[in-house]
GROMACS .gro file of C-alpha atoms in nm:
model
  230
    1UNK     CA    1   0.000   0.000   0.000
    2UNK     CA    2   0.130   0.346  -0.086
    3UNK     CA    3   0.121   0.611   0.186
    4UNK     CA    4  -0.094   0.902   0.057
    5UNK     CA    5  -0.026   1.134   0.352
    6UNK     CA    6   0.080   1.493   0.262
    7UNK     CA    7   0.451   1.541   0.231
    8UNK     CA    8   0.522   1.186   0.119
    9UNK     CA    9   0.595   1.164  -0.253
   10UNK     CA   10   0.465   0.879  -0.465
   11UNK     CA   11   0.717   0.650  -0.634
   12UNK     CA   12   0.818   0.781  -0.983
   13UNK     CA   13   0.655   0.484  -1.154
   14UNK     CA   14   0.325   0.558  -0.985
   15UNK     CA   15   0.348   0.930  -1.075
   16UNK     CA   16   0.413   0.841  -1.439
   17UNK     CA   17   0.121   0.599  -1.443
   18UNK     CA   18  -0.117   0.858  -1.303
   19UNK     CA   19   0.010   1.126  -1.543
   20UNK     CA   20  -0.050   0.901  -1.840
   21UNK     CA   21  -0.378   0.732  -1.756
   22UNK     CA   22  -0.582   1.037  -1.652
   23UNK     CA   23  -0.548   1.229  -1.981
   24UNK     CA   24  -0.618   0.909  -2.170
   25UNK     CA   25  -0.932   0.854  -1.964
   26UNK     CA   26  -1.044   1.213  -2.029
   27UNK     CA   27  -0.982   1.175  -2.404
   28UNK     CA   28  -1.180   0.851  -2.410
   29UNK     CA   29  -1.475   1.024  -2.240
   30UNK     CA   30  -1.471   1.300  -2.502
   31UNK     CA   31  -1.464   1.072  -2.805
   32UNK     CA   32  -1.807   0.906  -2.826
   33UNK     CA   33  -1.873   0.660  -3.104
   34UNK     CA   34  -1.981   0.805  -3.438
   35UNK     CA   35  -2.320   0.631  -3.429
   36UNK     CA   36  -2.397   0.792  -3.092
   37UNK     CA   37  -2.342   1.139  -3.239
   38UNK     CA   38  -2.558   1.048  -3.538
   39UNK     CA   39  -2.840   0.938  -3.308
   40UNK     CA   40  -2.813   1.265  -3.116
   41UNK     CA   41  -2.811   1.459  -3.444
   42UNK     CA   42  -3.101   1.284  -3.617
   43UNK     CA   43  -3.301   1.145  -3.327
   44UNK     CA   44  -3.500   1.458  -3.232
   45UNK     CA   45  -3.574   1.545  -3.596
   46UNK     CA   46  -3.694   1.194  -3.682
   47UNK     CA   47  -3.901   1.189  -3.364
   48UNK     CA   48  -4.062   1.516  -3.474
   49UNK     CA   49  -4.137   1.365  -3.815
   50UNK     CA   50  -4.279   1.045  -3.667
   51UNK     CA   51  -4.506   1.224  -3.418
   52UNK     CA   52  -4.640   1.451  -3.692
   53UNK     CA   53  -4.709   1.164  -3.933
   54UNK     CA   54  -4.883   0.955  -3.666
   55UNK     CA   55  -5.118   1.239  -3.573
   56UNK     CA   56  -5.172   1.422  -3.900
   57UNK     CA   57  -5.525   1.281  -3.934
   58UNK     CA   58  -5.664   1.518  -3.672
   59UNK     CA   59  -5.595   1.741  -3.374
   60UNK     CA   60  -5.441   1.611  -3.051
   61UNK     CA   61  -5.608   1.686  -2.717
   62UNK     CA   62  -5.365   1.746  -2.431
   63UNK     CA   63  -5.415   1.918  -2.094
   64UNK     CA   64  -5.756   2.037  -2.202
   65UNK     CA   65  -5.613   2.199  -2.515
   66UNK     CA   66  -5.649   2.087  -2.876
   67UNK     CA   67  -5.326   2.103  -3.078
   68UNK     CA   68  -5.270   2.063  -3.450
   69UNK     CA   69  -5.037   1.774  -3.542
   70UNK     CA   70  -4.752   2.015  -3.620
   71UNK     CA   71  -4.782   2.203  -3.291
   72UNK     CA   72  -4.800   1.875  -3.098
   73UNK     CA   73  -4.492   1.744  -3.281
   74UNK     CA   74  -4.317   2.071  -3.194
   75UNK     CA   75  -4.410   2.021  -2.828
   76UNK     CA   76  -4.234   1.683  -2.838
   77UNK     CA   77  -3.940   1.809  -3.045
   78UNK     CA   78  -3.832   2.091  -2.810
   79UNK     CA   79  -3.741   1.879  -2.504
   80UNK     CA   80  -3.601   1.604  -2.729
   81UNK     CA   81  -3.360   1.849  -2.892
   82UNK     CA   82  -3.267   2.004  -2.557
   83UNK     CA   83  -3.192   1.658  -2.413
   84UNK     CA   84  -2.988   1.552  -2.717
   85UNK     CA   85  -2.788   1.876  -2.700
   86UNK     CA   86  -2.722   1.828  -2.330
   87UNK     CA   87  -2.608   1.468  -2.383
   88UNK     CA   88  -2.379   1.577  -2.668
   89UNK     CA   89  -2.225   1.841  -2.445
   90UNK     CA   90  -2.174   1.592  -2.164
   91UNK     CA   91  -2.011   1.341  -2.399
   92UNK     CA   92  -1.788   1.577  -2.595
   93UNK     CA   93  -1.742   1.869  -2.358
   94UNK     CA   94  -1.823   2.121  -2.632
   95UNK     CA   95  -2.097   2.252  -2.860
   96UNK     CA   96  -2.068   2.427  -3.195
   97UNK     CA   97  -2.206   2.783  -3.215
   98UNK     CA   98  -2.459   2.665  -3.475
   99UNK     CA   99  -2.589   2.398  -3.237
  100UNK     CA  100  -2.635   2.653  -2.959
  101UNK     CA  101  -2.808   2.902  -3.189
  102UNK     CA  102  -3.036   2.631  -3.326
  103UNK     CA  103  -3.140   2.518  -2.977
  104UNK     CA  104  -3.212   2.875  -2.864
  105UNK     CA  105  -3.424   2.953  -3.170
  106UNK     CA  106  -3.610   2.621  -3.146
  107UNK     CA  107  -3.697   2.693  -2.784
  108UNK     CA  108  -3.805   3.050  -2.862
  109UNK     CA  109  -4.004   2.997  -3.183
  110UNK     CA  110  -4.119   2.646  -3.097
  111UNK     CA  111  -4.228   2.769  -2.756
  112UNK     CA  112  -4.427   3.051  -2.918
  113UNK     CA  113  -4.597   2.801  -3.149
  114UNK     CA  114  -4.700   2.582  -2.854
  115UNK     CA  115  -4.796   2.870  -2.627
  116UNK     CA  116  -5.007   3.046  -2.890
  117UNK     CA  117  -5.109   2.719  -3.060
  118UNK     CA  118  -4.994   2.866  -3.390
  119UNK     CA  119  -4.759   2.659  -3.612
  120UNK     CA  120  -4.648   2.962  -3.813
  121UNK     CA  121  -4.384   3.058  -3.557
  122UNK     CA  122  -4.216   2.718  -3.587
  123UNK     CA  123  -4.240   2.727  -3.964
  124UNK     CA  124  -4.048   3.055  -3.989
  125UNK     CA  125  -3.782   2.932  -3.746
  126UNK     CA  126  -3.563   2.779  -4.024
  127UNK     CA  127  -3.586   3.107  -4.215
  128UNK     CA  128  -3.456   3.300  -3.913
  129UNK     CA  129  -3.179   3.047  -3.848
  130UNK     CA  130  -3.055   3.044  -4.207
  131UNK     CA  131  -3.076   3.422  -4.241
  132UNK     CA  132  -2.872   3.452  -3.920
  133UNK     CA  133  -2.607   3.211  -4.049
  134UNK     CA  134  -2.600   3.380  -4.390
  135UNK     CA  135  -2.562   3.723  -4.229
  136UNK     CA  136  -2.281   3.613  -3.999
  137UNK     CA  137  -2.092   3.441  -4.279
  138UNK     CA  138  -2.148   3.733  -4.515
  139UNK     CA  139  -2.010   3.977  -4.258
  140UNK     CA  140  -1.719   3.741  -4.191
  141UNK     CA  141  -1.639   3.738  -4.563
  142UNK     CA  142  -1.655   4.117  -4.602
  143UNK     CA  143  -1.456   4.177  -4.283
  144UNK     CA  144  -1.198   3.917  -4.388
  145UNK     CA  145  -1.245   3.721  -4.068
  146UNK     CA  146  -1.247   3.344  -4.104
  147UNK     CA  147  -1.509   3.260  -3.842
  148UNK     CA  148  -1.599   2.945  -4.031
  149UNK     CA  149  -1.237   2.833  -4.008
  150UNK     CA  150  -1.243   2.885  -3.631
  151UNK     CA  151  -1.536   2.642  -3.607
  152UNK     CA  152  -1.441   2.376  -3.863
  153UNK     CA  153  -1.063   2.394  -3.901
  154UNK     CA  154  -1.000   2.072  -3.704
  155UNK     CA  155  -1.232   1.870  -3.927
  156UNK     CA  156  -1.138   2.044  -4.251
  157UNK     CA  157  -0.782   2.187  -4.262
  158UNK     CA  158  -0.755   2.439  -4.547
  159UNK     CA  159  -0.563   2.756  -4.625
  160UNK     CA  160  -0.714   3.103  -4.574
  161UNK     CA  161  -0.822   3.145  -4.938
  162UNK     CA  162  -1.009   2.815  -4.926
  163UNK     CA  163  -1.198   2.926  -4.618
  164UNK     CA  164  -1.291   3.256  -4.782
  165UNK     CA  165  -1.437   3.076  -5.083
  166UNK     CA  166  -1.625   2.829  -4.866
  167UNK     CA  167  -1.755   3.110  -4.644
  168UNK     CA  168  -1.912   3.292  -4.937
  169UNK     CA  169  -2.059   2.974  -5.082
  170UNK     CA  170  -2.211   2.873  -4.749
  171UNK     CA  171  -2.354   3.222  -4.700
  172UNK     CA  172  -2.530   3.191  -5.036
  173UNK     CA  173  -2.644   2.839  -4.948
  174UNK     CA  174  -2.806   2.952  -4.624
  175UNK     CA  175  -2.966   3.249  -4.797
  176UNK     CA  176  -3.111   3.014  -5.058
  177UNK     CA  177  -3.242   2.778  -4.789
  178UNK     CA  178  -3.411   3.069  -4.611
  179UNK     CA  179  -3.589   3.169  -4.932
  180UNK     CA  180  -3.682   2.807  -5.006
  181UNK     CA  181  -3.831   2.763  -4.660
  182UNK     CA  182  -4.052   3.068  -4.708
  183UNK     CA  183  -4.170   2.942  -5.046
  184UNK     CA  184  -4.251   2.593  -4.916
  185UNK     CA  185  -4.433   2.679  -4.594
  186UNK     CA  186  -4.631   2.963  -4.747
  187UNK     CA  187  -4.719   2.793  -5.076
  188UNK     CA  188  -4.744   2.421  -4.999
  189UNK     CA  189  -4.922   2.191  -4.759
  190UNK     CA  190  -4.813   2.140  -4.400
  191UNK     CA  191  -4.714   1.781  -4.476
  192UNK     CA  192  -4.498   1.897  -4.768
  193UNK     CA  193  -4.322   2.143  -4.539
  194UNK     CA  194  -4.253   1.873  -4.279
  195UNK     CA  195  -4.098   1.651  -4.547
  196UNK     CA  196  -3.892   1.945  -4.670
  197UNK     CA  197  -3.769   2.032  -4.321
  198UNK     CA  198  -3.691   1.674  -4.220
  199UNK     CA  199  -3.530   1.544  -4.539
  200UNK     CA  200  -3.507   1.821  -4.800
  201UNK     CA  201  -3.291   2.069  -4.609
  202UNK     CA  202  -3.039   1.809  -4.481
  203UNK     CA  203  -3.015   1.661  -4.832
  204UNK     CA  204  -2.942   2.003  -4.986
  205UNK     CA  205  -2.668   2.066  -4.730
  206UNK     CA  206  -2.519   1.719  -4.787
  207UNK     CA  207  -2.514   1.768  -5.166
  208UNK     CA  208  -2.354   2.111  -5.117
  209UNK     CA  209  -2.076   1.967  -4.902
  210UNK     CA  210  -2.007   1.688  -5.148
  211UNK     CA  211  -2.012   1.929  -5.444
  212UNK     CA  212  -1.732   2.130  -5.281
  213UNK     CA  213  -1.495   1.834  -5.255
  214UNK     CA  214  -1.274   1.990  -5.523
  215UNK     CA  215  -1.237   2.304  -5.313
  216UNK     CA  216  -1.130   2.101  -5.011
  217UNK     CA  217  -0.865   1.921  -5.216
  218UNK     CA  218  -0.736   2.233  -5.391
  219UNK     CA  219  -0.684   2.427  -5.068
  220UNK     CA  220  -0.599   2.144  -4.829
  221UNK     CA  221  -0.307   2.205  -4.596
  222UNK     CA  222  -0.011   1.967  -4.627
  223UNK     CA  223  -0.014   1.680  -4.382
  224UNK     CA  224   0.260   1.741  -4.119
  225UNK     CA  225   0.302   1.363  -4.087
  226UNK     CA  226   0.412   1.349  -4.453
  227UNK     CA  227   0.691   1.599  -4.386
  228UNK     CA  228   0.800   1.411  -4.077
  229UNK     CA  229   0.810   1.088  -4.272
  230UNK     CA  230   1.009   1.246  -4.552
   0.00000   0.00000   0.00000
């Protein structure tokens, strides 16, 4: 048994063991499996979709109040997203600014929809989010500040010119999504809008990211491991 009283030093081997294992344990706690992050990312949205589809035949009575299927699905979605965000933060120790902004706006606009029993507030929420992102990225581009790089540089190492190009393209993407959301929710059925929100918007963003693969390659930073090996 090792004496842990103050003033008595641990053997060097024990000090080395403690110094090595604790950071490794911390790193392991902050690296959840990829499928867990995917569940946290998609779970609340798919739950929202499922609740809406199951109840779209008529209103839902709850606590003496009658809710439309979309408002009821929003009522379920808000705590689900808040819980998923909290779990992500506990697992990784960090949240992206976009995730925080999305949660805040969902709580605000979703809460207004539930409180006033009016789905229009939740429908305009994507418009507000995408206009906010487009505005921030547009200002970042004009001010020559690579805010996008500060958020994504670990996952996507590129030079400054690459980040400037991607910043402008993403600003235009978010602006286009904001306009598309307004067109869909104002001119199409509620079910069409739910499909668009759940699958259309993520698909557009995925296609955009894949379409910019050439930009990532053209402006990729050299791998420091290659230089060390050479």
